[in-house]
Amino acid sequence: MKHILRRVLAAGRLRELERALASSPTAQAYGELAQEHARRGDAVAALEVAREGAAAHRADVHLNRLVERSTALVREERLRELARQLQAAPRDALRAEHCALLFEAGRVERALEAAIEWERHGGGAEARLRQAQARLRRYAEGRRREDAQLALAALDSAASALPLDPRPWRARAELAAKVGAWAEARAAVGRLLELSPGDAALEARHRTLGALAVGSKGLDAALREVELGGRFSDEVEDPAAEVSGSNALPQLLARAGARPMVRAACVLRGATALVHGEKGASAERAARGLRDSLAASRAFARKLGLGALREVQVDHDDCTSAYECGEVASAALRIEGAPSVEHKELLRELARAACARQERP
C-alpha cells in the first residue's frame, strides 16, 4: 500500500511540474522537471527535458550540467545493457557501439581493451580502426611515441583491408600534421584526394601542406621531438598573440584574485603569464614557479606513462597552490587551506578563458 501511495504522489508531482513548465518555461522549471525524472529513474526523459531547456536557455550553467549528467547516465545504462547482450550473443554491431560509447565516456583504456578483444573474435579492420582511435587519444594525452607507432600500424593494417575507406588516411593526416611531419601529412591528404577527387577543401589543404612540406622532418623524427618536448606543432607559441591583449581575461583574473581565501591567481600560456595578487619581482617569481612546476610535472607524467597532466596540488606551510593544466593554457590559484569545489571550478574557467583567447582560425 505504501509503495502504491508513493507512486501516486510521485506521478502527481510530475504532472504538477509539467503544468508549471507549460505555463512558465523558465530555466528553473526545466531543471526541476528534469531532476524529478532523474529521481524517478527515467534518465532518458530527464535528458530530453534538460536538452530542451538548454536549447531554450543556452547560457544557463545548471541546465548544461544537467544535460551532461543525464547524458552520462543514459550512456552508462546503455553500456550495462550492451555488456549483457555481448555476454549472451555478441555480434559486430554491438561491439562497435560498445567501443564507441566507452570512447565517448573517456574510458580510453577500456575502449582499447574492447577493441583488442573484438579483433580476437574476428573484428578485422573495423576493430583495428577502433584500436587506432584509442591509441591516438592516448598519444594526444601522454605524447608517448610508442602509442603513435602502434596507432599507425593499426591504421596501415586497416587501410590495407579497406582500400577505399578514407578513415585510416584521415587519421594519419591529422596525426602527421599535429606533430609537424608536413610531408607525411601531404602524402596522406593526397591519398584522400585520390579517394575523393575534386574535393575543394582537400585540394586547398593539399596546397597548404605542399608549402609546409619543404624541408619537413620525417614522421619518426617528429614523434621523437614531441615525446621529448611535450608540445605539438599547433601548440607553438605565437608571439603576436599574447594573453595580455584580452580585456576579458584580466577582468576574470582580477575577480578570481578577489575571491575569499585566494591570495593570488595566475594564467599561463607558453612564455606569457598574467598574475593578480603579486607585484614586481614577486609576480615574476610566481609566474616562473608555475611554469617550472608544470614543465617538471608534465615530464614526470610522460616518463611514467601516466597520461596527460590535468591537475596539480602543492601544499605549502601556510597555503596551497592548485593548478588546472590544459594542453595550451594553464591556471593557478594560491589558496589559504585546501581548494574547494568552487576554487576548482574557478580554475577551469580561467584555463578555458586563456585557451579561448588564443585559439587560431
PDB file of C-alpha atoms in Angstrom, residues 193-333:
ATOM      1  CA  LEU A 193      42.162  13.223 -52.868  1.00  0.00           C
ATOM      2  CA  GLU A 194      42.501  10.015 -54.860  1.00  0.00           C
ATOM      3  CA  LEU A 195      39.527   8.638 -52.948  1.00  0.00           C
ATOM      4  CA  SER A 196      37.529  11.893 -53.276  1.00  0.00           C
ATOM      5  CA  PRO A 197      38.755  13.655 -56.445  1.00  0.00           C
ATOM      6  CA  GLY A 198      37.699  17.266 -56.855  1.00  0.00           C
ATOM      7  CA  ASP A 199      37.086  17.905 -53.139  1.00  0.00           C
ATOM      8  CA  ALA A 200      37.792  21.639 -52.833  1.00  0.00           C
ATOM      9  CA  ALA A 201      38.642  21.535 -49.119  1.00  0.00           C
ATOM     10  CA  LEU A 202      41.112  18.678 -49.607  1.00  0.00           C
ATOM     11  CA  GLU A 203      42.701  20.428 -52.575  1.00  0.00           C
ATOM     12  CA  ALA A 204      43.217  23.609 -50.561  1.00  0.00           C
ATOM     13  CA  ARG A 205      44.678  21.636 -47.679  1.00  0.00           C
ATOM     14  CA  HIS A 206      46.979  19.763 -50.049  1.00  0.00           C
ATOM     15  CA  ARG A 207      48.321  23.052 -51.428  1.00  0.00           C
ATOM     16  CA  THR A 208      48.904  24.442 -47.936  1.00  0.00           C
ATOM     17  CA  LEU A 209      50.733  21.302 -46.836  1.00  0.00           C
ATOM     18  CA  GLY A 210      52.808  21.430 -50.016  1.00  0.00           C
ATOM     19  CA  ALA A 211      54.253  24.768 -48.946  1.00  0.00           C
ATOM     20  CA  LEU A 212      54.934  23.493 -45.417  1.00  0.00           C
ATOM     21  CA  ALA A 213      56.445  20.194 -46.593  1.00  0.00           C
ATOM     22  CA  VAL A 214      59.624  21.808 -47.977  1.00  0.00           C
ATOM     23  CA  GLY A 215      62.384  20.678 -45.631  1.00  0.00           C
ATOM     24  CA  SER A 216      59.867  18.967 -43.344  1.00  0.00           C
ATOM     25  CA  LYS A 217      61.109  16.476 -40.739  1.00  0.00           C
ATOM     26  CA  GLY A 218      60.177  12.810 -41.069  1.00  0.00           C
ATOM     27  CA  LEU A 219      57.326  11.310 -39.101  1.00  0.00           C
ATOM     28  CA  ASP A 220      59.513   9.287 -36.740  1.00  0.00           C
ATOM     29  CA  ALA A 221      61.737  12.299 -36.026  1.00  0.00           C
ATOM     30  CA  ALA A 222      58.661  14.440 -35.392  1.00  0.00           C
ATOM     31  CA  LEU A 223      57.255  11.863 -32.965  1.00  0.00           C
ATOM     32  CA  ARG A 224      60.562  11.745 -31.102  1.00  0.00           C
ATOM     33  CA  GLU A 225      60.687  15.539 -30.879  1.00  0.00           C
ATOM     34  CA  VAL A 226      57.169  15.726 -29.453  1.00  0.00           C
ATOM     35  CA  GLU A 227      57.949  12.996 -26.915  1.00  0.00           C
ATOM     36  CA  LEU A 228      60.990  14.915 -25.713  1.00  0.00           C
ATOM     37  CA  GLY A 229      59.458  18.400 -25.787  1.00  0.00           C
ATOM     38  CA  GLY A 230      55.852  17.532 -24.970  1.00  0.00           C
ATOM     39  CA  ARG A 231      54.459  20.075 -27.434  1.00  0.00           C
ATOM     40  CA  PHE A 232      52.521  19.561 -30.675  1.00  0.00           C
ATOM     41  CA  SER A 233      53.067  21.726 -33.735  1.00  0.00           C
ATOM     42  CA  ASP A 234      49.847  23.674 -33.204  1.00  0.00           C
ATOM     43  CA  GLU A 235      50.859  24.471 -29.606  1.00  0.00           C
ATOM     44  CA  VAL A 236      53.894  26.516 -30.537  1.00  0.00           C
ATOM     45  CA  GLU A 237      53.522  29.949 -29.011  1.00  0.00           C
ATOM     46  CA  ASP A 238      52.649  32.785 -31.366  1.00  0.00           C
ATOM     47  CA  PRO A 239      54.422  35.954 -30.100  1.00  0.00           C
ATOM     48  CA  ALA A 240      51.859  38.144 -31.826  1.00  0.00           C
ATOM     49  CA  ALA A 241      49.005  36.632 -29.845  1.00  0.00           C
ATOM     50  CA  GLU A 242      49.563  37.438 -26.192  1.00  0.00           C
ATOM     51  CA  VAL A 243      47.213  36.877 -23.341  1.00  0.00           C
ATOM     52  CA  SER A 244      47.589  40.499 -22.304  1.00  0.00           C
ATOM     53  CA  GLY A 245      45.727  41.576 -25.440  1.00  0.00           C
ATOM     54  CA  SER A 246      42.463  40.345 -23.985  1.00  0.00           C
ATOM     55  CA  ASN A 247      40.258  42.567 -21.873  1.00  0.00           C
ATOM     56  CA  ALA A 248      38.026  39.788 -20.569  1.00  0.00           C
ATOM     57  CA  LEU A 249      40.800  37.600 -19.188  1.00  0.00           C
ATOM     58  CA  PRO A 250      42.419  40.216 -16.881  1.00  0.00           C
ATOM     59  CA  GLN A 251      38.961  41.067 -15.531  1.00  0.00           C
ATOM     60  CA  LEU A 252      38.256  37.400 -14.830  1.00  0.00           C
ATOM     61  CA  LEU A 253      41.686  37.054 -13.233  1.00  0.00           C
ATOM     62  CA  ALA A 254      41.021  40.080 -11.014  1.00  0.00           C
ATOM     63  CA  ARG A 255      37.681  38.627  -9.907  1.00  0.00           C
ATOM     64  CA  ALA A 256      39.402  35.335  -9.119  1.00  0.00           C
ATOM     65  CA  GLY A 257      42.075  37.082  -7.076  1.00  0.00           C
ATOM     66  CA  ALA A 258      39.418  38.945  -5.114  1.00  0.00           C
ATOM     67  CA  ARG A 259      37.620  35.752  -4.038  1.00  0.00           C
ATOM     68  CA  PRO A 260      37.776  34.806  -0.342  1.00  0.00           C
ATOM     69  CA  MET A 261      40.752  32.650   0.645  1.00  0.00           C
ATOM     70  CA  VAL A 262      42.544  33.367  -2.660  1.00  0.00           C
ATOM     71  CA  ARG A 263      45.930  35.025  -2.211  1.00  0.00           C
ATOM     72  CA  ALA A 264      46.991  35.100  -5.877  1.00  0.00           C
ATOM     73  CA  ALA A 265      45.759  33.975  -9.297  1.00  0.00           C
ATOM     74  CA  CYS A 266      47.766  33.310 -12.455  1.00  0.00           C
ATOM     75  CA  VAL A 267      47.187  32.146 -16.024  1.00  0.00           C
ATOM     76  CA  LEU A 268      49.948  30.863 -18.270  1.00  0.00           C
ATOM     77  CA  ARG A 269      50.214  30.190 -21.963  1.00  0.00           C
ATOM     78  CA  GLY A 270      53.641  29.452 -23.382  1.00  0.00           C
ATOM     79  CA  ALA A 271      56.018  32.169 -22.221  1.00  0.00           C
ATOM     80  CA  THR A 272      53.225  34.649 -21.446  1.00  0.00           C
ATOM     81  CA  ALA A 273      51.710  34.929 -17.965  1.00  0.00           C
ATOM     82  CA  LEU A 274      49.239  37.175 -16.158  1.00  0.00           C
ATOM     83  CA  VAL A 275      49.346  37.383 -12.368  1.00  0.00           C
ATOM     84  CA  HIS A 276      46.929  39.019  -9.916  1.00  0.00           C
ATOM     85  CA  GLY A 277      47.775  39.359  -6.237  1.00  0.00           C
ATOM     86  CA  GLU A 278      51.529  39.658  -6.677  1.00  0.00           C
ATOM     87  CA  LYS A 279      53.567  42.582  -7.980  1.00  0.00           C
ATOM     88  CA  GLY A 280      57.038  43.214  -9.349  1.00  0.00           C
ATOM     89  CA  ALA A 281      59.612  40.560  -8.546  1.00  0.00           C
ATOM     90  CA  SER A 282      57.032  38.512  -6.622  1.00  0.00           C
ATOM     91  CA  ALA A 283      54.814  38.291  -9.721  1.00  0.00           C
ATOM     92  CA  GLU A 284      57.781  37.207 -11.815  1.00  0.00           C
ATOM     93  CA  ARG A 285      58.688  34.518  -9.293  1.00  0.00           C
ATOM     94  CA  ALA A 286      55.081  33.296  -9.193  1.00  0.00           C
ATOM     95  CA  ALA A 287      54.908  33.010 -12.994  1.00  0.00           C
ATOM     96  CA  ARG A 288      58.307  31.323 -13.192  1.00  0.00           C
ATOM     97  CA  GLY A 289      57.374  28.905 -10.403  1.00  0.00           C
ATOM     98  CA  LEU A 290      54.141  27.954 -12.181  1.00  0.00           C
ATOM     99  CA  ARG A 291      55.949  27.440 -15.480  1.00  0.00           C
ATOM    100  CA  ASP A 292      58.717  25.323 -13.939  1.00  0.00           C
ATOM    101  CA  SER A 293      56.311  23.239 -11.850  1.00  0.00           C
ATOM    102  CA  LEU A 294      54.132  22.419 -14.848  1.00  0.00           C
ATOM    103  CA  ALA A 295      57.114  21.555 -17.046  1.00  0.00           C
ATOM    104  CA  ALA A 296      58.545  19.219 -14.398  1.00  0.00           C
ATOM    105  CA  SER A 297      55.159  17.595 -13.701  1.00  0.00           C
ATOM    106  CA  ARG A 298      54.455  17.013 -17.391  1.00  0.00           C
ATOM    107  CA  ALA A 299      57.901  15.487 -17.939  1.00  0.00           C
ATOM    108  CA  PHE A 300      57.395  13.200 -14.933  1.00  0.00           C
ATOM    109  CA  ALA A 301      53.939  12.096 -16.154  1.00  0.00           C
ATOM    110  CA  ARG A 302      55.284  11.356 -19.644  1.00  0.00           C
ATOM    111  CA  LYS A 303      58.237   9.408 -18.244  1.00  0.00           C
ATOM    112  CA  LEU A 304      55.957   7.149 -16.197  1.00  0.00           C
ATOM    113  CA  GLY A 305      53.316   6.860 -18.926  1.00  0.00           C
ATOM    114  CA  LEU A 306      50.612   8.363 -16.706  1.00  0.00           C
ATOM    115  CA  GLY A 307      48.841  10.237 -19.493  1.00  0.00           C
ATOM    116  CA  ALA A 308      48.018  13.905 -19.713  1.00  0.00           C
ATOM    117  CA  LEU A 309      48.563  16.194 -16.748  1.00  0.00           C
ATOM    118  CA  ARG A 310      45.245  17.650 -15.596  1.00  0.00           C
ATOM    119  CA  GLU A 311      45.606  18.861 -12.010  1.00  0.00           C
ATOM    120  CA  VAL A 312      48.481  19.630  -9.651  1.00  0.00           C
ATOM    121  CA  GLN A 313      48.265  20.495  -5.962  1.00  0.00           C
ATOM    122  CA  VAL A 314      51.256  21.728  -3.979  1.00  0.00           C
ATOM    123  CA  ASP A 315      50.955  22.051  -0.179  1.00  0.00           C
ATOM    124  CA  HIS A 316      52.998  24.862   1.411  1.00  0.00           C
ATOM    125  CA  ASP A 317      53.466  25.652   5.087  1.00  0.00           C
ATOM    126  CA  ASP A 318      50.688  28.225   5.178  1.00  0.00           C
ATOM    127  CA  CYS A 319      48.736  27.784   1.919  1.00  0.00           C
ATOM    128  CA  THR A 320      48.079  25.555  -1.093  1.00  0.00           C
ATOM    129  CA  SER A 321      48.810  26.068  -4.795  1.00  0.00           C
ATOM    130  CA  ALA A 322      46.293  24.415  -7.122  1.00  0.00           C
ATOM    131  CA  TYR A 323      46.875  24.166 -10.887  1.00  0.00           C
ATOM    132  CA  GLU A 324      44.469  23.390 -13.736  1.00  0.00           C
ATOM    133  CA  CYS A 325      46.599  22.136 -16.619  1.00  0.00           C
ATOM    134  CA  GLY A 326      45.337  22.414 -20.182  1.00  0.00           C
ATOM    135  CA  GLU A 327      47.046  21.454 -23.418  1.00  0.00           C
ATOM    136  CA  VAL A 328      47.651  25.066 -24.468  1.00  0.00           C
ATOM    137  CA  ALA A 329      46.995  27.091 -21.313  1.00  0.00           C
ATOM    138  CA  SER A 330      47.012  26.590 -17.556  1.00  0.00           C
ATOM    139  CA  ALA A 331      45.761  28.422 -14.476  1.00  0.00           C
ATOM    140  CA  ALA A 332      46.822  28.504 -10.843  1.00  0.00           C
ATOM    141  CA  LEU A 333      45.441  29.745  -7.534  1.00  0.00           C
TER     142      LEU A 333
END
